[in-house]
CSV table of C-alpha atoms in Angstrom, one decimal:
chain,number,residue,atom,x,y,z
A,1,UNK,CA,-20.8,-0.6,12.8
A,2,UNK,CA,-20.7,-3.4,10.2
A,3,UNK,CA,-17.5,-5.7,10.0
A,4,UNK,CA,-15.9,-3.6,6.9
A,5,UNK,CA,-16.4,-0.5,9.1
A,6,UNK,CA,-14.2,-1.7,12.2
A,7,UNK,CA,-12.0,-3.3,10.1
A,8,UNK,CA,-11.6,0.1,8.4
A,9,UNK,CA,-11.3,2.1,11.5
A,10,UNK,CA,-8.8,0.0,13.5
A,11,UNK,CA,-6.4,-0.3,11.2
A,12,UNK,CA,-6.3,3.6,10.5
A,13,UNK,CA,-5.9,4.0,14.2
A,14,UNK,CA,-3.3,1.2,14.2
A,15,UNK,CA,-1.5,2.8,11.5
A,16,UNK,CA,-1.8,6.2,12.5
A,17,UNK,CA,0.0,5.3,15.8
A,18,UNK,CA,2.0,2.9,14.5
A,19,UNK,CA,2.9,4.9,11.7
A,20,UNK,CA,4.1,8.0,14.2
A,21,UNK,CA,6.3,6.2,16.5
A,22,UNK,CA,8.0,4.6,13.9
A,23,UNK,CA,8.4,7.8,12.4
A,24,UNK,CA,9.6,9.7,15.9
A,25,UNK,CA,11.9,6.8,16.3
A,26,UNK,CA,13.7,6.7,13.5
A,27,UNK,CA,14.0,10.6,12.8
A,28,UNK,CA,14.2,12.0,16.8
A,29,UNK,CA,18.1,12.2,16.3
A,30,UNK,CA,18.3,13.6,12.6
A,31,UNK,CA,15.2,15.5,10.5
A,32,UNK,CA,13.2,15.6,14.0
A,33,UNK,CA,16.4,16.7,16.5
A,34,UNK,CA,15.7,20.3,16.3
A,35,UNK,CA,12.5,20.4,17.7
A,36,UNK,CA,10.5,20.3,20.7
A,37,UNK,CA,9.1,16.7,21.8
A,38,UNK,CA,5.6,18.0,20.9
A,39,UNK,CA,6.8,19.7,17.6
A,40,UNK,CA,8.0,16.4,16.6
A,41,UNK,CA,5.2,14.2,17.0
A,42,UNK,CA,3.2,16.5,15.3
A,43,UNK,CA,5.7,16.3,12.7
A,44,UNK,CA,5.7,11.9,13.3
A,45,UNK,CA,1.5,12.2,12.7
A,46,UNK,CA,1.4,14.3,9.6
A,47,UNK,CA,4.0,11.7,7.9
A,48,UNK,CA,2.0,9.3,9.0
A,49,UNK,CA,-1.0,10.6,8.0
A,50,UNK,CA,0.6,12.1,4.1
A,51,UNK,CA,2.1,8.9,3.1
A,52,UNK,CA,-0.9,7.3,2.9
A,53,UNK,CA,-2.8,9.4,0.8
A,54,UNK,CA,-2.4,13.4,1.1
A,55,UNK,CA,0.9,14.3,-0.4
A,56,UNK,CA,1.7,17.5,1.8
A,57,UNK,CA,5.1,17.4,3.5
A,58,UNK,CA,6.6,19.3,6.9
A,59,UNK,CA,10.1,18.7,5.6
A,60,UNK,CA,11.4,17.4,2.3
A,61,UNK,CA,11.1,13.6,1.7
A,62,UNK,CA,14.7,13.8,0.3
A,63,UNK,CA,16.2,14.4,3.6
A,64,UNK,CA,14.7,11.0,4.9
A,65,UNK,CA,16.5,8.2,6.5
A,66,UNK,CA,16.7,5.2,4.5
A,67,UNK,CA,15.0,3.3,7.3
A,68,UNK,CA,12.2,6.1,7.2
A,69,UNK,CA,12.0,5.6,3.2
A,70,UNK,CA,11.6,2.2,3.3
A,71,UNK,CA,9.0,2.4,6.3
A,72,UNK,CA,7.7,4.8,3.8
A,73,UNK,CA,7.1,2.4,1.1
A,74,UNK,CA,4.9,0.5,3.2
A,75,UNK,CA,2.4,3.2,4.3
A,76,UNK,CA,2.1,4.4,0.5
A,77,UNK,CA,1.7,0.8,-0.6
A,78,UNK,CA,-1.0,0.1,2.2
A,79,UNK,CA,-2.8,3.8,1.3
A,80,UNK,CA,-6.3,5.0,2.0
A,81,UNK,CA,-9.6,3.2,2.9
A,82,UNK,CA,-12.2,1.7,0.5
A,83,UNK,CA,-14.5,4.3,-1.3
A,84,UNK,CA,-12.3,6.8,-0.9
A,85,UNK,CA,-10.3,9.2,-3.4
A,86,UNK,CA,-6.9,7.4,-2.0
A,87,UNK,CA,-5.2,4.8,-4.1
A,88,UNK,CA,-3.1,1.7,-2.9
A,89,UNK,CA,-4.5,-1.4,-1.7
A,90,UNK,CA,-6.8,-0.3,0.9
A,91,UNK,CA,-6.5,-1.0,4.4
A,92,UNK,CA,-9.4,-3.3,4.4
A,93,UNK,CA,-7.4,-5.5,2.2
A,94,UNK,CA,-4.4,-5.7,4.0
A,95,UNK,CA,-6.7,-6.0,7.5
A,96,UNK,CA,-8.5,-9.5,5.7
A,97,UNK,CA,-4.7,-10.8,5.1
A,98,UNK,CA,-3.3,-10.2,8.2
A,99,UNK,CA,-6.4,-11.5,9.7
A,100,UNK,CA,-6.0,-14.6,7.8
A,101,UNK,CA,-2.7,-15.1,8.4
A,102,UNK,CA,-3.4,-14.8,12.0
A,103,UNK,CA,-6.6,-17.5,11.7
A,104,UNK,CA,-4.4,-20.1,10.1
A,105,UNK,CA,-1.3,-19.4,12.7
A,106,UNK,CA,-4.2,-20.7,15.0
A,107,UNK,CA,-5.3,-23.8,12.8
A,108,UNK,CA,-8.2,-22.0,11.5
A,109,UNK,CA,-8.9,-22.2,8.2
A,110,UNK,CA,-11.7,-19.5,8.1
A,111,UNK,CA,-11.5,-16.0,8.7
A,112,UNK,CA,-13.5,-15.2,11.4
A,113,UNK,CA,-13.4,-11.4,12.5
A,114,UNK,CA,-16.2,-9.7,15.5
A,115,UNK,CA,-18.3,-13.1,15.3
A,116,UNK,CA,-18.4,-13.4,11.0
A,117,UNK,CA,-17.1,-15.6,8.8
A,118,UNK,CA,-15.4,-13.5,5.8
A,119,UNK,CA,-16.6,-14.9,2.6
A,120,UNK,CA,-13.7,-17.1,0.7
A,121,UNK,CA,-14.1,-15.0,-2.4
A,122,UNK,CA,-13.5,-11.4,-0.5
A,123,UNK,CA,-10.4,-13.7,0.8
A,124,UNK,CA,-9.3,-14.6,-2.6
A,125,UNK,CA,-10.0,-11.0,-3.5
A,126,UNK,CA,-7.7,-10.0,-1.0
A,127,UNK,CA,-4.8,-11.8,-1.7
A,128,UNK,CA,-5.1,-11.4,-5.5
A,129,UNK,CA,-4.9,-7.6,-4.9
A,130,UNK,CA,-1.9,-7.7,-3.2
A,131,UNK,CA,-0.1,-9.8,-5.3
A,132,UNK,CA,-1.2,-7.6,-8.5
A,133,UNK,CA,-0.5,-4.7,-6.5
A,134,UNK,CA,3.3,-6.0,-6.0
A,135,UNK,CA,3.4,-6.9,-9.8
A,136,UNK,CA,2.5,-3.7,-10.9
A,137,UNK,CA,5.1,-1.7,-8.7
A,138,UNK,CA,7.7,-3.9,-9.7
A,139,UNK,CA,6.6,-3.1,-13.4
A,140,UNK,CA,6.8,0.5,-12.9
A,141,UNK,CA,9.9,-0.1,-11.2
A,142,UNK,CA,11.4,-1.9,-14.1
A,143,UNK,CA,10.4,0.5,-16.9
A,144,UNK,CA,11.4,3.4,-14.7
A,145,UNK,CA,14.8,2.1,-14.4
A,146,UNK,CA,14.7,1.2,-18.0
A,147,UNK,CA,13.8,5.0,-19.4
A,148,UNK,CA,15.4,6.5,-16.3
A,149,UNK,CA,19.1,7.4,-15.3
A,150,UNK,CA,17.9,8.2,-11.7
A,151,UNK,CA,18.9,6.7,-8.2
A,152,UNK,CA,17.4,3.8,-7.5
A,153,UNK,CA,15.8,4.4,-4.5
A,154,UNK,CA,14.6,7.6,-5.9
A,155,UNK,CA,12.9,5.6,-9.0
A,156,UNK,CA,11.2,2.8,-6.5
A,157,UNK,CA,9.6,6.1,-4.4
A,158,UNK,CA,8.1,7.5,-7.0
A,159,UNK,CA,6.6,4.1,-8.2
A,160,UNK,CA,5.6,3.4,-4.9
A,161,UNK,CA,4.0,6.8,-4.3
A,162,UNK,CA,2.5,7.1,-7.5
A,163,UNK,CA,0.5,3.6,-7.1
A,164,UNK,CA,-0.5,4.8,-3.7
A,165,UNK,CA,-1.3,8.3,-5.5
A,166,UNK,CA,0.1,9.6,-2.5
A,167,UNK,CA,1.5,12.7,-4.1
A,168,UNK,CA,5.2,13.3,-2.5
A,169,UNK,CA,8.7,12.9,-4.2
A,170,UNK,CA,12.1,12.7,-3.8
A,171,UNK,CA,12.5,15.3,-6.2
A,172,UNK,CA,13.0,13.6,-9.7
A,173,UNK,CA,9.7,14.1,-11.2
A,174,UNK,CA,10.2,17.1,-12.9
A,175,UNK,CA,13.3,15.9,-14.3
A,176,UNK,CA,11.8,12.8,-15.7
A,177,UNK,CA,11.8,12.0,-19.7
A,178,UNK,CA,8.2,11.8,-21.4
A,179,UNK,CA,8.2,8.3,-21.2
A,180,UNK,CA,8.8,7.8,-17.5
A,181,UNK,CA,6.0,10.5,-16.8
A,182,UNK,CA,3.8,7.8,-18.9
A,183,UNK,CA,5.3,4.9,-16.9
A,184,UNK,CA,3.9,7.1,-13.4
A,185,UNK,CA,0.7,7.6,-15.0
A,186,UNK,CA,-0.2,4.7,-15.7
A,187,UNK,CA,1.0,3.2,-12.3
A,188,UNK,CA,-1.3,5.4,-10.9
A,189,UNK,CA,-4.1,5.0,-12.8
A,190,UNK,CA,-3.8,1.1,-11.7
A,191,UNK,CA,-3.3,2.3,-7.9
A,192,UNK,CA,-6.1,4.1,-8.3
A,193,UNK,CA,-8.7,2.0,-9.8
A,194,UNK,CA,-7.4,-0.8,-8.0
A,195,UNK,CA,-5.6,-4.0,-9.8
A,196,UNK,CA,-8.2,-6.0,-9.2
A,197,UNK,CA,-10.9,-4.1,-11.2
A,198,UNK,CA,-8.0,-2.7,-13.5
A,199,UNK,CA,-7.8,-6.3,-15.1
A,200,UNK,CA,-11.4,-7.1,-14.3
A,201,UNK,CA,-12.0,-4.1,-17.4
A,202,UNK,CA,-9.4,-5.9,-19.5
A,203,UNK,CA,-9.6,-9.3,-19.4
A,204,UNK,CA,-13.4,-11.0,-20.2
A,205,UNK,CA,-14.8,-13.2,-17.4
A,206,UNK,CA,-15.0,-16.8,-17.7
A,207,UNK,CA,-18.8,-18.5,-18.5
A,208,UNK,CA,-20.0,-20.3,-15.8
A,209,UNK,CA,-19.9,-24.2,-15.5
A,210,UNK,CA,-21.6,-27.0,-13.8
A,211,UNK,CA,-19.5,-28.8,-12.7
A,212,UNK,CA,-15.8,-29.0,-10.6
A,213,UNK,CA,-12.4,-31.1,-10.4
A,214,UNK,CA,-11.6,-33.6,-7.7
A,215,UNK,CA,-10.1,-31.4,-4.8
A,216,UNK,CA,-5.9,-31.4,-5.1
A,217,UNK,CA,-3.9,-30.2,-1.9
A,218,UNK,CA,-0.5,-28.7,-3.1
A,219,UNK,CA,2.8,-28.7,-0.9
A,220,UNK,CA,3.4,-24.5,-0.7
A,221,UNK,CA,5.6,-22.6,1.8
């Protein structure tokens, strides 16, 4: 397996079981008490599994904990894997961050994963997708709230699961005015696509030049 496929396939696993036992923890004493140990982590891996891309639910997502819906948001922001039908910003993405993160916690200042070097431009790639990813849930979110008379937590799930196109609801969507249905849309149409190539479309790319600027290190963080 190439890097991107590793990268791919241990974050799903890491999410899956992370994703499950965060799940089981937080719902064993309310949504999960009635059932059997087994029942319920069957019940933990199909929420981790839907939120991230499939939409089906075992019990209704209005019944959630608030810890669970905010644990939620994360796995629908996150989504499905490159080349894939999912939407969100891939786990590939959020595996080059954290990798990153992790290199320059160590005093690296490349991102070196399984004996490569990741390119600076997939880095800078990665990075820009998650802060256009953030931008455009917190857009939805605001235009929601501006069309829409609905709970607030409410309003951020469906953002959240519409960029994701993850499919579940806390049962507003129905009852949502024209405009917030276009608002959704949209949101997912970005989610889908990707932000990255979403402004990519829109916005024309710079010519090339020959020449550069004297390096400048800014103070950040």
């Amino acid at each position: 397996f190439n890097v991107s496929t590793r990268l791919v396939l241990i974050s799903t696993a890491i999410l899956l079981v992370f994703g499950t036992l965060a799940f089981y923890a937080m719902e064993k004493d309310a949504l999960l008490a009635n059932m059997s140990g087994p029942d319920a982590l069957l019940h933990s891996l199909f929420f981790s599994i839907t939120t991230r891309t499939a939409g089906f639910e075992t019990r209704s997502t209005a019944l959630l904990s608030m810890p669970t819906v905010f644990f939620a948001f994360l796995l629908m922001w996150i989504g499905a894997s490159p080349v894939s039908t999912g939407g969100g910003i891939k786990t590939s993405t959020i595996s080059v961050a954290t990798v990153h993160i992790m290199n320059l916690i160590r005093g690296k200042n490349k991102v070196e994963v399984f004996g490569r070097t990741v390119s600076d431009d997939t880095v800078a790639r990665a990075y820009s997708t998650v802060l256009l990813s953030l931008l455009a849930i917190f857009s939805g979110i605001f235009a929601l709230l501006f069309f829409e008379e609905k709970p607030f937590i409410d309003i951020v799930f469906e953002v959240v699961s519409a960029f994701g196109t993850v499919g579940l609801s806390r049962g507003i969507t129905a009852a949502l005015s024209t405009e917030g249905k276009a608002v959704l849309c949209i949101v997912m149409f970005v989610g889908r696509v990707g932000s990255m190539t979403f402004l990519l479309a829109l916005v024309p790319r710079a010519r090339p030049v020959h020449y550069t600027y004297p390096t400048e290190y800014i103070v950040v963080g």
